[in-house]
PDB file of C-alpha atoms in Angstrom:
ATOM      1  CA  ASN A 150     -43.400  55.052 -25.395  1.00 41.00           C
ATOM      2  CA  ARG A 151     -43.068  55.857 -22.122  1.00 44.00           C
ATOM      3  CA  PHE A 152     -43.749  52.979 -19.430  1.00 48.00           C
ATOM      4  CA  ALA A 153     -43.759  55.154 -16.190  1.00 50.00           C
ATOM      5  CA  ASN A 154     -44.545  58.894 -15.796  1.00 55.00           C
ATOM      6  CA  THR A 155     -45.434  61.193 -12.688  1.00 54.00           C
ATOM      7  CA  PHE A 156     -47.875  63.882 -11.874  1.00 52.00           C
ATOM      8  CA  THR A 157     -49.014  65.497  -8.657  1.00 57.00           C
ATOM      9  CA  VAL A 158     -52.694  66.595  -7.876  1.00 54.00           C
ATOM     10  CA  ASN A 159     -53.705  68.566  -4.697  1.00 52.00           C
ATOM     11  CA  GLY A 160     -55.559  66.579  -2.194  1.00 46.00           C
ATOM     12  CA  GLY A 161     -59.225  66.923  -1.649  1.00 42.00           C
ATOM     13  CA  SER A 162     -59.807  68.543  -4.601  1.00 41.00           C
ATOM     14  CA  ASP A 163     -63.163  67.170  -5.055  1.00 42.00           C
ATOM     15  CA  GLY A 164     -64.426  67.723  -1.570  1.00 37.00           C
ATOM     16  CA  GLN A 165     -65.282  64.007  -1.285  1.00 41.00           C
ATOM     17  CA  SER A 166     -62.138  62.464   0.282  1.00 41.00           C
ATOM     18  CA  ASP A 167     -62.646  60.448   3.301  1.00 45.00           C
ATOM     19  CA  LYS A 168     -59.459  60.947   4.406  1.00 49.00           C
ATOM     20  CA  LYS A 169     -59.950  64.921   4.274  1.00 49.00           C
ATOM     21  CA  PRO A 170     -56.247  65.717   3.408  1.00 53.00           C
ATOM     22  CA  GLY A 171     -56.661  69.362   3.693  1.00 58.00           C
ATOM     23  CA  ASN A 172     -54.057  71.110   1.628  1.00 62.00           C
ATOM     24  CA  LYS A 173     -51.857  67.986   1.155  1.00 75.00           C
ATOM     25  CA  SER A 174     -50.938  66.870  -2.139  1.00 81.00           C
ATOM     26  CA  ILE A 175     -50.732  63.408  -3.697  1.00 84.00           C
ATOM     27  CA  SER A 176     -48.207  61.930  -6.400  1.00 82.00           C
ATOM     28  CA  PHE A 177     -48.889  59.485  -8.928  1.00 83.00           C
ATOM     29  CA  THR A 178     -46.375  57.231 -10.850  1.00 79.00           C
ATOM     30  CA  ILE A 179     -48.580  56.343 -14.006  1.00 82.00           C
ATOM     31  CA  TRP A 180     -47.552  52.882 -15.527  1.00 78.00           C
ATOM     32  CA  ASP A 181     -48.780  51.998 -18.766  1.00 76.00           C
ATOM     33  CA  TYR A 182     -48.584  48.213 -19.336  1.00 69.00           C
ATOM     34  CA  GLY A 183     -48.649  46.852 -22.674  1.00 62.00           C
ATOM     35  CA  GLY A 184     -51.773  45.441 -24.080  1.00 60.00           C
ATOM     36  CA  GLN A 185     -50.032  43.109 -26.570  1.00 61.00           C
ATOM     37  CA  SER A 186     -50.141  39.273 -25.575  1.00 61.00           C
ATOM     38  CA  VAL A 187     -46.311  39.071 -26.021  1.00 55.00           C
ATOM     39  CA  PHE A 188     -45.810  41.283 -22.642  1.00 59.00           C
ATOM     40  CA  TYR A 189     -48.425  39.280 -20.438  1.00 62.00           C
ATOM     41  CA  THR A 190     -45.173  37.513 -19.101  1.00 64.00           C
ATOM     42  CA  LEU A 191     -43.836  40.696 -17.784  1.00 67.00           C
ATOM     43  CA  HIS A 192     -46.948  42.311 -15.920  1.00 66.00           C
ATOM     44  CA  HIS A 193     -46.876  40.249 -12.728  1.00 70.00           C
ATOM     45  CA  LEU A 194     -43.367  42.048 -12.178  1.00 73.00           C
ATOM     46  CA  PHE A 195     -45.002  45.443 -11.743  1.00 78.00           C
ATOM     47  CA  LEU A 196     -48.429  44.546 -10.148  1.00 84.00           C
ATOM     48  CA  THR A 197     -48.573  45.471  -6.510  1.00 86.00           C
ATOM     49  CA  GLN A 198     -51.213  46.181  -3.746  1.00 88.00           C
ATOM     50  CA  TYR A 199     -50.101  49.809  -3.561  1.00 90.00           C
ATOM     51  CA  GLY A 200     -51.840  51.009  -6.775  1.00 90.00           C
ATOM     52  CA  VAL A 201     -55.134  52.240  -8.375  1.00 93.00           C
ATOM     53  CA  TYR A 202     -55.604  50.392 -11.597  1.00 93.00           C
ATOM     54  CA  LEU A 203     -57.419  51.449 -14.767  1.00 94.00           C
ATOM     55  CA  LEU A 204     -58.693  48.460 -17.060  1.00 93.00           C
ATOM     56  CA  VAL A 205     -59.236  50.328 -20.327  1.00 93.00           C
ATOM     57  CA  PHE A 206     -61.265  48.387 -23.184  1.00 94.00           C
ATOM     58  CA  ASP A 207     -62.954  49.713 -26.353  1.00 94.00           C
ATOM     59  CA  LEU A 208     -66.693  49.742 -26.059  1.00 95.00           C
ATOM     60  CA  ARG A 209     -67.268  48.639 -29.707  1.00 95.00           C
ATOM     61  CA  GLU A 210     -65.081  45.656 -29.074  1.00 94.00           C
ATOM     62  CA  ILE A 211     -67.476  44.177 -26.353  1.00 94.00           C
ATOM     63  CA  ILE A 212     -70.332  44.582 -29.054  1.00 93.00           C
ATOM     64  CA  ASN A 213     -68.791  43.594 -32.229  1.00 93.00           C
ATOM     65  CA  ASN A 214     -66.379  41.088 -30.798  1.00 92.00           C
ATOM     66  CA  ARG A 215     -67.649  40.017 -27.550  1.00 90.00           C
ATOM     67  CA  VAL A 216     -65.625  36.682 -26.918  1.00 92.00           C
ATOM     68  CA  THR A 217     -62.232  38.128 -27.832  1.00 90.00           C
ATOM     69  CA  ALA A 218     -62.656  41.332 -25.894  1.00 91.00           C
ATOM     70  CA  THR A 219     -64.105  39.709 -22.770  1.00 92.00           C
ATOM     71  CA  GLY A 220     -61.063  37.388 -22.913  1.00 91.00           C
ATOM     72  CA  TYR A 221     -58.859  40.084 -22.824  1.00 87.00           C
ATOM     73  CA  LEU A 222     -60.528  41.796 -19.685  1.00 91.00           C
ATOM     74  CA  GLU A 223     -60.575  38.385 -18.000  1.00 91.00           C
ATOM     75  CA  PHE A 224     -56.964  37.997 -18.394  1.00 88.00           C
ATOM     76  CA  TRP A 225     -56.579  41.504 -16.790  1.00 88.00           C
ATOM     77  CA  ILE A 226     -58.861  40.702 -14.055  1.00 91.00           C
ATOM     78  CA  LYS A 227     -57.368  37.378 -13.073  1.00 90.00           C
ATOM     79  CA  SER A 228     -53.855  39.028 -12.855  1.00 87.00           C
ATOM     80  CA  LEU A 229     -55.386  41.746 -10.581  1.00 90.00           C
ATOM     81  CA  ARG A 230     -57.138  39.194  -8.481  1.00 90.00           C
ATOM     82  CA  LEU A 231     -53.787  37.489  -7.791  1.00 89.00           C
ATOM     83  CA  HIS A 232     -51.604  40.496  -7.498  1.00 88.00           C
ATOM     84  CA  ALA A 233     -53.724  43.497  -6.271  1.00 89.00           C
ATOM     85  CA  LEU A 234     -56.859  41.966  -5.047  1.00 86.00           C
ATOM     86  CA  ASN A 235     -57.743  44.810  -2.590  1.00 90.00           C
ATOM     87  CA  SER A 236     -56.556  47.648  -4.796  1.00 93.00           C
ATOM     88  CA  PRO A 237     -58.974  49.830  -6.320  1.00 96.00           C
ATOM     89  CA  VAL A 238     -60.048  48.866 -10.047  1.00 95.00           C
ATOM     90  CA  LEU A 239     -61.639  51.176 -12.487  1.00 96.00           C
ATOM     91  CA  LEU A 240     -62.919  49.817 -15.872  1.00 96.00           C
ATOM     92  CA  VAL A 241     -62.905  52.810 -18.353  1.00 96.00           C
ATOM     93  CA  GLY A 242     -65.050  52.072 -21.801  1.00 95.00           C
ATOM     94  CA  THR A 243     -63.336  54.104 -24.450  1.00 95.00           C
ATOM     95  CA  PHE A 244     -65.230  55.092 -27.768  1.00 95.00           C
ATOM     96  CA  TYR A 245     -68.609  55.974 -25.809  1.00 94.00           C
ATOM     97  CA  ASP A 246     -69.183  58.513 -28.751  1.00 91.00           C
ATOM     98  CA  LYS A 247     -69.573  55.470 -31.053  1.00 92.00           C
ATOM     99  CA  ILE A 248     -72.106  53.479 -28.984  1.00 91.00           C
ATOM    100  CA  LYS A 249     -75.674  54.887 -30.363  1.00 85.00           C
ATOM    101  CA  LYS A 250     -77.970  51.940 -29.093  1.00 90.00           C
ATOM    102  CA  GLU A 251     -79.260  51.894 -25.331  1.00 90.00           C
ATOM    103  CA  LYS A 252     -79.274  48.017 -25.631  1.00 93.00           C
ATOM    104  CA  ASP A 253     -75.582  48.032 -26.485  1.00 93.00           C
ATOM    105  CA  LEU A 254     -74.721  49.712 -23.300  1.00 92.00           C
ATOM    106  CA  GLU A 255     -76.833  47.075 -21.369  1.00 93.00           C
ATOM    107  CA  ILE A 256     -74.851  44.295 -23.129  1.00 93.00           C
ATOM    108  CA  VAL A 257     -71.606  45.868 -21.729  1.00 94.00           C
ATOM    109  CA  LYS A 258     -73.106  46.513 -18.586  1.00 94.00           C
ATOM    110  CA  SER A 259     -74.034  43.088 -18.087  1.00 94.00           C
ATOM    111  CA  VAL A 260     -70.581  41.857 -19.374  1.00 93.00           C
ATOM    112  CA  VAL A 261     -68.778  44.154 -16.787  1.00 93.00           C
ATOM    113  CA  HIS A 262     -70.824  43.097 -13.786  1.00 92.00           C
ATOM    114  CA  GLU A 263     -70.365  39.462 -14.709  1.00 93.00           C
ATOM    115  CA  LEU A 264     -66.579  40.041 -14.454  1.00 92.00           C
ATOM    116  CA  MET A 265     -66.461  42.013 -11.616  1.00 93.00           C
ATOM    117  CA  ASN A 266     -68.752  40.203  -9.398  1.00 90.00           C
ATOM    118  CA  GLY A 267     -67.058  39.562  -5.935  1.00 88.00           C
ATOM    119  CA  PHE A 268     -63.910  41.592  -6.856  1.00 91.00           C
ATOM    120  CA  PRO A 269     -63.409  43.867  -3.709  1.00 91.00           C
ATOM    121  CA  GLY A 270     -61.614  46.703  -5.371  1.00 92.00           C
ATOM    122  CA  PHE A 271     -64.018  47.336  -7.891  1.00 94.00           C
ATOM    123  CA  VAL A 272     -65.033  50.981  -8.057  1.00 95.00           C
ATOM    124  CA  LYS A 273     -68.460  51.208  -9.606  1.00 93.00           C
ATOM    125  CA  SER A 274     -69.275  54.029 -11.667  1.00 92.00           C
ATOM    126  CA  GLY A 275     -73.019  54.851 -11.506  1.00 89.00           C
ATOM    127  CA  ALA A 276     -75.614  52.554 -13.093  1.00 90.00           C
ATOM    128  CA  LEU A 277     -73.434  51.140 -15.987  1.00 92.00           C
ATOM    129  CA  GLY A 278     -70.388  50.279 -13.422  1.00 93.00           C
ATOM    130  CA  PHE A 279     -67.671  51.203 -15.799  1.00 95.00           C
ATOM    131  CA  PHE A 280     -66.541  54.744 -16.582  1.00 95.00           C
ATOM    132  CA  PRO A 281     -67.608  55.912 -20.171  1.00 95.00           C
ATOM    133  CA  LEU A 282     -65.051  57.988 -22.259  1.00 94.00           C
ATOM    134  CA  ASN A 283     -66.126  59.978 -25.180  1.00 93.00           C
ATOM    135  CA  ASN A 284     -63.239  60.017 -27.571  1.00 87.00           C
ATOM    136  CA  LYS A 285     -64.313  63.116 -29.519  1.00 89.00           C
ATOM    137  CA  THR A 286     -65.190  65.480 -26.570  1.00 92.00           C
ATOM    138  CA  LYS A 287     -63.179  63.825 -23.781  1.00 90.00           C
ATOM    139  CA  GLU A 288     -66.058  63.781 -21.840  1.00 93.00           C
ATOM    140  CA  GLY A 289     -65.824  61.526 -18.792  1.00 94.00           C
ATOM    141  CA  ILE A 290     -62.115  62.430 -18.193  1.00 94.00           C
ATOM    142  CA  GLU A 291     -62.663  64.631 -15.060  1.00 93.00           C
ATOM    143  CA  SER A 292     -64.989  61.653 -13.543  1.00 94.00           C
ATOM    144  CA  ILE A 293     -62.162  59.561 -13.973  1.00 95.00           C
ATOM    145  CA  ARG A 294     -59.546  61.557 -12.772  1.00 92.00           C
ATOM    146  CA  SER A 295     -61.700  62.595  -9.614  1.00 93.00           C
ATOM    147  CA  ALA A 296     -62.375  58.626  -8.866  1.00 95.00           C
ATOM    148  CA  ILE A 297     -58.741  58.131  -9.011  1.00 94.00           C
ATOM    149  CA  GLU A 298     -58.002  60.731  -6.594  1.00 92.00           C
ATOM    150  CA  LYS A 299     -60.568  59.916  -4.140  1.00 93.00           C
ATOM    151  CA  ASN A 300     -59.860  56.271  -4.029  1.00 95.00           C
ATOM    152  CA  ALA A 301     -56.251  56.914  -3.607  1.00 93.00           C
ATOM    153  CA  TRP A 302     -56.654  58.963  -0.592  1.00 92.00           C
ATOM    154  CA  LYS A 303     -58.806  56.158   1.050  1.00 92.00           C
ATOM    155  CA  GLN A 304     -55.751  53.820   0.953  1.00 92.00           C
ATOM    156  CA  ASP A 305     -54.107  53.646   4.171  1.00 90.00           C
ATOM    157  CA  TYR A 306     -50.577  53.780   2.655  1.00 88.00           C
ATOM    158  CA  VAL A 307     -51.225  57.054   1.126  1.00 89.00           C
ATOM    159  CA  THR A 308     -51.506  58.841   4.551  1.00 86.00           C
ATOM    160  CA  LYS A 309     -49.216  56.595   6.466  1.00 87.00           C
ATOM    161  CA  PRO A 310     -46.249  58.633   7.726  1.00 89.00           C
ATOM    162  CA  ILE A 311     -42.850  57.653   6.383  1.00 90.00           C
ATOM    163  CA  PRO A 312     -39.639  58.334   8.440  1.00 93.00           C
ATOM    164  CA  ILE A 313     -37.921  61.614   7.127  1.00 94.00           C
ATOM    165  CA  ARG A 314     -34.585  59.544   7.012  1.00 95.00           C
ATOM    166  CA  TRP A 315     -36.112  57.425   4.342  1.00 95.00           C
ATOM    167  CA  MET A 316     -37.243  60.364   2.201  1.00 94.00           C
ATOM    168  CA  ARG A 317     -33.849  61.897   2.495  1.00 95.00           C
ATOM    169  CA  ALA A 318     -32.223  58.264   1.510  1.00 95.00           C
ATOM    170  CA  LEU A 319     -35.028  58.334  -1.687  1.00 95.00           C
ATOM    171  CA  ASP A 320     -33.911  61.900  -2.644  1.00 95.00           C
ATOM    172  CA  LYS A 321     -30.360  60.943  -2.451  1.00 95.00           C
ATOM    173  CA  MET A 322     -30.784  57.880  -4.610  1.00 95.00           C
ATOM    174  CA  LEU A 323     -32.697  59.795  -7.028  1.00 94.00           C
ATOM    175  CA  GLU A 324     -30.762  63.133  -7.083  1.00 93.00           C
ATOM    176  CA  ASP A 325     -28.819  62.145 -10.707  1.00 91.00           C
ATOM    177  CA  THR A 326     -31.840  61.821 -13.122  1.00 88.00           C
ATOM    178  CA  GLU A 327     -29.222  60.242 -15.864  1.00 89.00           C
ATOM    179  CA  CYS A 328     -28.761  57.336 -13.356  1.00 90.00           C
ATOM    180  CA  MET A 329     -30.834  54.147 -14.433  1.00 91.00           C
ATOM    181  CA  TYR A 330     -29.810  52.000 -11.603  1.00 92.00           C
ATOM    182  CA  MET A 331     -27.992  51.875  -8.326  1.00 93.00           C
ATOM    183  CA  PRO A 332     -25.939  48.794  -6.942  1.00 94.00           C
ATOM    184  CA  LEU A 333     -27.032  47.953  -3.565  1.00 95.00           C
ATOM    185  CA  SER A 334     -23.840  48.646  -1.790  1.00 95.00           C
ATOM    186  CA  ASP A 335     -24.484  52.325  -2.857  1.00 95.00           C
ATOM    187  CA  PHE A 336     -27.767  52.391  -1.449  1.00 96.00           C
ATOM    188  CA  GLN A 337     -26.753  50.969   1.830  1.00 95.00           C
ATOM    189  CA  ALA A 338     -23.995  53.753   2.147  1.00 95.00           C
ATOM    190  CA  ILE A 339     -26.666  56.279   1.624  1.00 96.00           C
ATOM    191  CA  ALA A 340     -28.840  54.450   3.985  1.00 95.00           C
ATOM    192  CA  LYS A 341     -26.506  54.631   6.704  1.00 94.00           C
ATOM    193  CA  ASP A 342     -25.527  58.064   6.200  1.00 94.00           C
ATOM    194  CA  THR A 343     -29.029  59.163   6.501  1.00 94.00           C
ATOM    195  CA  GLY A 344     -29.530  57.265   9.863  1.00 92.00           C
ATOM    196  CA  SER A 345     -31.094  53.795   8.662  1.00 88.00           C
ATOM    197  CA  GLY A 346     -28.498  51.417   9.702  1.00 78.00           C
ATOM    198  CA  SER A 347     -30.128  47.999  10.144  1.00 90.00           C
ATOM    199  CA  HIS A 348     -30.342  45.597   7.592  1.00 92.00           C
ATOM    200  CA  GLU A 349     -34.171  44.902   8.503  1.00 93.00           C
ATOM    201  CA  GLU A 350     -34.913  48.834   8.257  1.00 94.00           C
ATOM    202  CA  ARG A 351     -33.076  48.880   4.833  1.00 94.00           C
ATOM    203  CA  GLU A 352     -34.744  45.973   3.463  1.00 94.00           C
ATOM    204  CA  HIS A 353     -38.389  47.594   4.765  1.00 94.00           C
ATOM    205  CA  MET A 354     -37.639  50.686   3.077  1.00 95.00           C
ATOM    206  CA  LEU A 355     -36.933  49.114  -0.217  1.00 95.00           C
ATOM    207  CA  ARG A 356     -39.901  47.071  -0.230  1.00 92.00           C
ATOM    208  CA  LEU A 357     -42.054  50.083   0.594  1.00 93.00           C
ATOM    209  CA  PHE A 358     -40.819  52.126  -2.369  1.00 92.00           C
ATOM    210  CA  HIS A 359     -40.934  49.298  -4.599  1.00 91.00           C
ATOM    211  CA  GLU A 360     -44.705  48.624  -3.727  1.00 88.00           C
ATOM    212  CA  LEU A 361     -45.259  52.522  -4.463  1.00 87.00           C
ATOM    213  CA  GLY A 362     -43.729  52.340  -7.849  1.00 84.00           C
ATOM    214  CA  VAL A 363     -40.854  54.696  -6.958  1.00 87.00           C
ATOM    215  CA  ILE A 364     -38.279  52.342  -7.727  1.00 91.00           C
ATOM    216  CA  PHE A 365     -38.061  48.668  -8.813  1.00 90.00           C
ATOM    217  CA  TYR A 366     -36.550  46.120  -6.629  1.00 92.00           C
ATOM    218  CA  MET A 367     -36.217  42.361  -6.468  1.00 89.00           C
ATOM    219  CA  ASN A 368     -34.196  39.994  -4.130  1.00 87.00           C
ATOM    220  CA  SER A 369     -35.477  36.409  -5.415  1.00 85.00           C
ATOM    221  CA  THR A 370     -31.958  35.948  -6.872  1.00 87.00           C
ATOM    222  CA  ARG A 371     -28.433  37.340  -5.779  1.00 88.00           C
ATOM    223  CA  GLU A 372     -27.877  38.964  -8.819  1.00 87.00           C
ATOM    224  CA  LEU A 373     -31.341  40.799  -8.747  1.00 88.00           C
ATOM    225  CA  SER A 374     -30.829  41.813  -5.194  1.00 92.00           C
ATOM    226  CA  GLU A 375     -27.460  43.413  -5.829  1.00 93.00           C
ATOM    227  CA  VAL A 376     -29.218  46.027  -8.179  1.00 92.00           C
ATOM    228  CA  ILE A 377     -31.992  48.809  -7.558  1.00 94.00           C
ATOM    229  CA  THR A 378     -33.589  50.182 -10.607  1.00 92.00           C
ATOM    230  CA  LEU A 379     -34.157  53.893 -10.287  1.00 93.00           C
ATOM    231  CA  ASN A 380     -35.906  54.605 -13.663  1.00 87.00           C
ATOM    232  CA  PRO A 381     -38.389  51.768 -14.399  1.00 79.00           C
ATOM    233  CA  GLN A 382     -38.131  52.710 -18.286  1.00 79.00           C
ATOM    234  CA  TRP A 383     -34.843  51.742 -18.348  1.00 84.00           C
ATOM    235  CA  LEU A 384     -35.514  47.976 -17.278  1.00 83.00           C
ATOM    236  CA  VAL A 385     -38.539  47.850 -19.315  1.00 79.00           C
ATOM    237  CA  GLU A 386     -36.630  48.969 -22.532  1.00 81.00           C
ATOM    238  CA  ASN A 387     -34.070  46.267 -21.951  1.00 84.00           C
ATOM    239  CA  ILE A 388     -36.395  43.484 -21.203  1.00 82.00           C
ATOM    240  CA  SER A 389     -38.489  44.721 -24.227  1.00 80.00           C
ATOM    241  CA  LYS A 390     -35.418  43.954 -26.281  1.00 84.00           C
ATOM    242  CA  VAL A 391     -35.826  40.100 -25.863  1.00 84.00           C
ATOM    243  CA  ILE A 392     -39.707  39.963 -25.244  1.00 80.00           C
ATOM    244  CA  ARG A 393     -41.004  41.715 -28.562  1.00 78.00           C
ATOM    245  CA  ASP A 394     -43.593  41.507 -31.142  1.00 76.00           C
ATOM    246  CA  ARG A 395     -42.050  40.999 -34.389  1.00 81.00           C
ATOM    247  CA  ASP A 396     -44.638  43.305 -36.198  1.00 80.00           C
ATOM    248  CA  ILE A 397     -44.847  45.982 -33.464  1.00 74.00           C
ATOM    249  CA  HIS A 398     -41.059  46.195 -32.409  1.00 76.00           C
ATOM    250  CA  PRO A 399     -38.917  44.786 -35.427  1.00 85.00           C
ATOM    251  CA  PHE A 400     -35.357  45.298 -35.468  1.00 88.00           C
ATOM    252  CA  ASN A 401     -33.948  48.383 -37.466  1.00 88.00           C
ATOM    253  CA  GLN A 402     -31.807  48.726 -40.372  1.00 91.00           C
ATOM    254  CA  THR A 403     -28.704  49.209 -38.529  1.00 92.00           C
ATOM    255  CA  GLU A 404     -29.417  46.247 -36.085  1.00 90.00           C
ATOM    256  CA  ILE A 405     -30.186  44.199 -39.051  1.00 91.00           C
ATOM    257  CA  LYS A 406     -26.919  44.963 -40.574  1.00 93.00           C
ATOM    258  CA  GLN A 407     -25.044  44.296 -37.350  1.00 93.00           C
ATOM    259  CA  LEU A 408     -26.670  40.984 -36.476  1.00 92.00           C
ATOM    260  CA  LYS A 409     -26.033  39.788 -40.277  1.00 93.00           C
ATOM    261  CA  SER A 410     -22.237  40.806 -39.688  1.00 94.00           C
ATOM    262  CA  ILE A 411     -21.910  38.407 -36.784  1.00 93.00           C
ATOM    263  CA  ALA A 412     -24.127  35.762 -38.128  1.00 93.00           C
ATOM    264  CA  LEU A 413     -26.824  35.953 -35.612  1.00 94.00           C
ATOM    265  CA  GLU A 414     -29.753  35.669 -38.103  1.00 92.00           C
ATOM    266  CA  THR A 415     -30.804  32.142 -37.278  1.00 93.00           C
ATOM    267  CA  ASP A 416     -30.781  33.261 -33.703  1.00 92.00           C
ATOM    268  CA  VAL A 417     -33.183  35.929 -34.329  1.00 91.00           C
ATOM    269  CA  GLN A 418     -35.558  33.760 -36.471  1.00 91.00           C
ATOM    270  CA  LEU A 419     -35.302  31.233 -33.379  1.00 91.00           C
ATOM    271  CA  LEU A 420     -36.463  34.266 -30.905  1.00 89.00           C
ATOM    272  CA  PHE A 421     -39.370  35.307 -32.914  1.00 88.00           C
ATOM    273  CA  ASP A 422     -40.757  31.717 -34.349  1.00 88.00           C
ATOM    274  CA  LYS A 423     -39.824  29.572 -31.069  1.00 87.00           C
ATOM    275  CA  ALA A 424     -39.362  32.040 -28.430  1.00 84.00           C
ATOM    276  CA  LEU A 425     -35.702  30.644 -27.818  1.00 88.00           C
ATOM    277  CA  VAL A 426     -33.059  33.007 -27.534  1.00 89.00           C
ATOM    278  CA  SER A 427     -29.280  32.223 -27.479  1.00 91.00           C
ATOM    279  CA  GLU A 428     -26.659  33.666 -25.127  1.00 90.00           C
ATOM    280  CA  ASP A 429     -24.926  35.317 -28.123  1.00 92.00           C
ATOM    281  CA  LEU A 430     -28.074  37.119 -29.096  1.00 92.00           C
ATOM    282  CA  LEU A 431     -28.628  38.352 -25.564  1.00 90.00           C
ATOM    283  CA  LEU A 432     -24.959  39.616 -25.250  1.00 89.00           C
ATOM    284  CA  PHE A 433     -25.442  41.709 -28.308  1.00 90.00           C
ATOM    285  CA  LEU A 434     -29.021  43.134 -27.096  1.00 89.00           C
ATOM    286  CA  TRP A 435     -27.870  43.703 -23.364  1.00 87.00           C
ATOM    287  CA  GLY A 436     -24.099  43.955 -23.442  1.00 82.00           C
ATOM    288  CA  ASN A 437     -21.983  42.738 -20.758  1.00 75.00           C
ATOM    289  CA  GLU A 438     -22.833  45.005 -18.159  1.00 70.00           C
ATOM    290  CA  LYS A 439     -25.601  43.811 -16.530  1.00 74.00           C
ATOM    291  CA  PHE A 440     -26.255  40.696 -18.647  1.00 75.00           C
ATOM    292  CA  GLN A 441     -26.924  38.251 -15.624  1.00 79.00           C
ATOM    293  CA  PHE A 442     -29.205  40.788 -13.856  1.00 81.00           C
ATOM    294  CA  PHE A 443     -31.540  40.724 -16.868  1.00 80.00           C
ATOM    295  CA  LEU A 444     -31.127  37.121 -17.455  1.00 79.00           C
ATOM    296  CA  ASP A 445     -32.405  36.488 -13.809  1.00 76.00           C
ATOM    297  CA  PHE A 446     -35.643  38.121 -14.789  1.00 69.00           C
TER     298      PHE A 446
END
């Protein structure tokens, strides 16, 4: 599954944007967060203030399994409160076609309003508060898409001018589509060539592009600061080699044979049963190239 993808829409297509962007367009990078609890520890790495968030839930679960479903929503809402408090958040209720009783919709409405009470970025949709989506007819998709676009244009960072030299640097960084990551030294050379010479400006540039979801960059440790991730999918796939669900992401037959041949079966068992991982298993999964970089995550 793809974790991140990109699409572009014309600005102001619904005629309701407060920014009145005219004939400008806006590009979205879509980040699809894994809903399984095993991935919860990763989410904070990718939540930023520069985003529009869709919290998608199954309407049937709120009706039939309210405690568990509400707990799921609460987790995400708390994460967004902590990492993206002022960002727009849309709640999307799927399987609207399966909800036949008006009282059931009232139950969901009440749950949503209680959960989102006081959340500054909550994008309320009509009387229900959430965006209902009919899985059969796809009714509701255009309303969701329009709300995403409209609220994105309201964000100051969307229309904030970016120096041309920064865009030139970004184009050079991303011109090789096969390149998954870039050493910091290569970026520094590109930045210098395109006119961004100071350390402060380069750091500001990287932080902005990270917040926008165009690249991924962290500088909390020396190893992390030395690598700029150009393709988030590469990063997630490598982290997911360790943080994985036994049933959803089992090792394939080839990997199992390889693990047996180098006596790492017990290491795998410890990974799944105790969340303990050996250095030997990490080296098998990641190789030597970026071992310390991934370890620092």
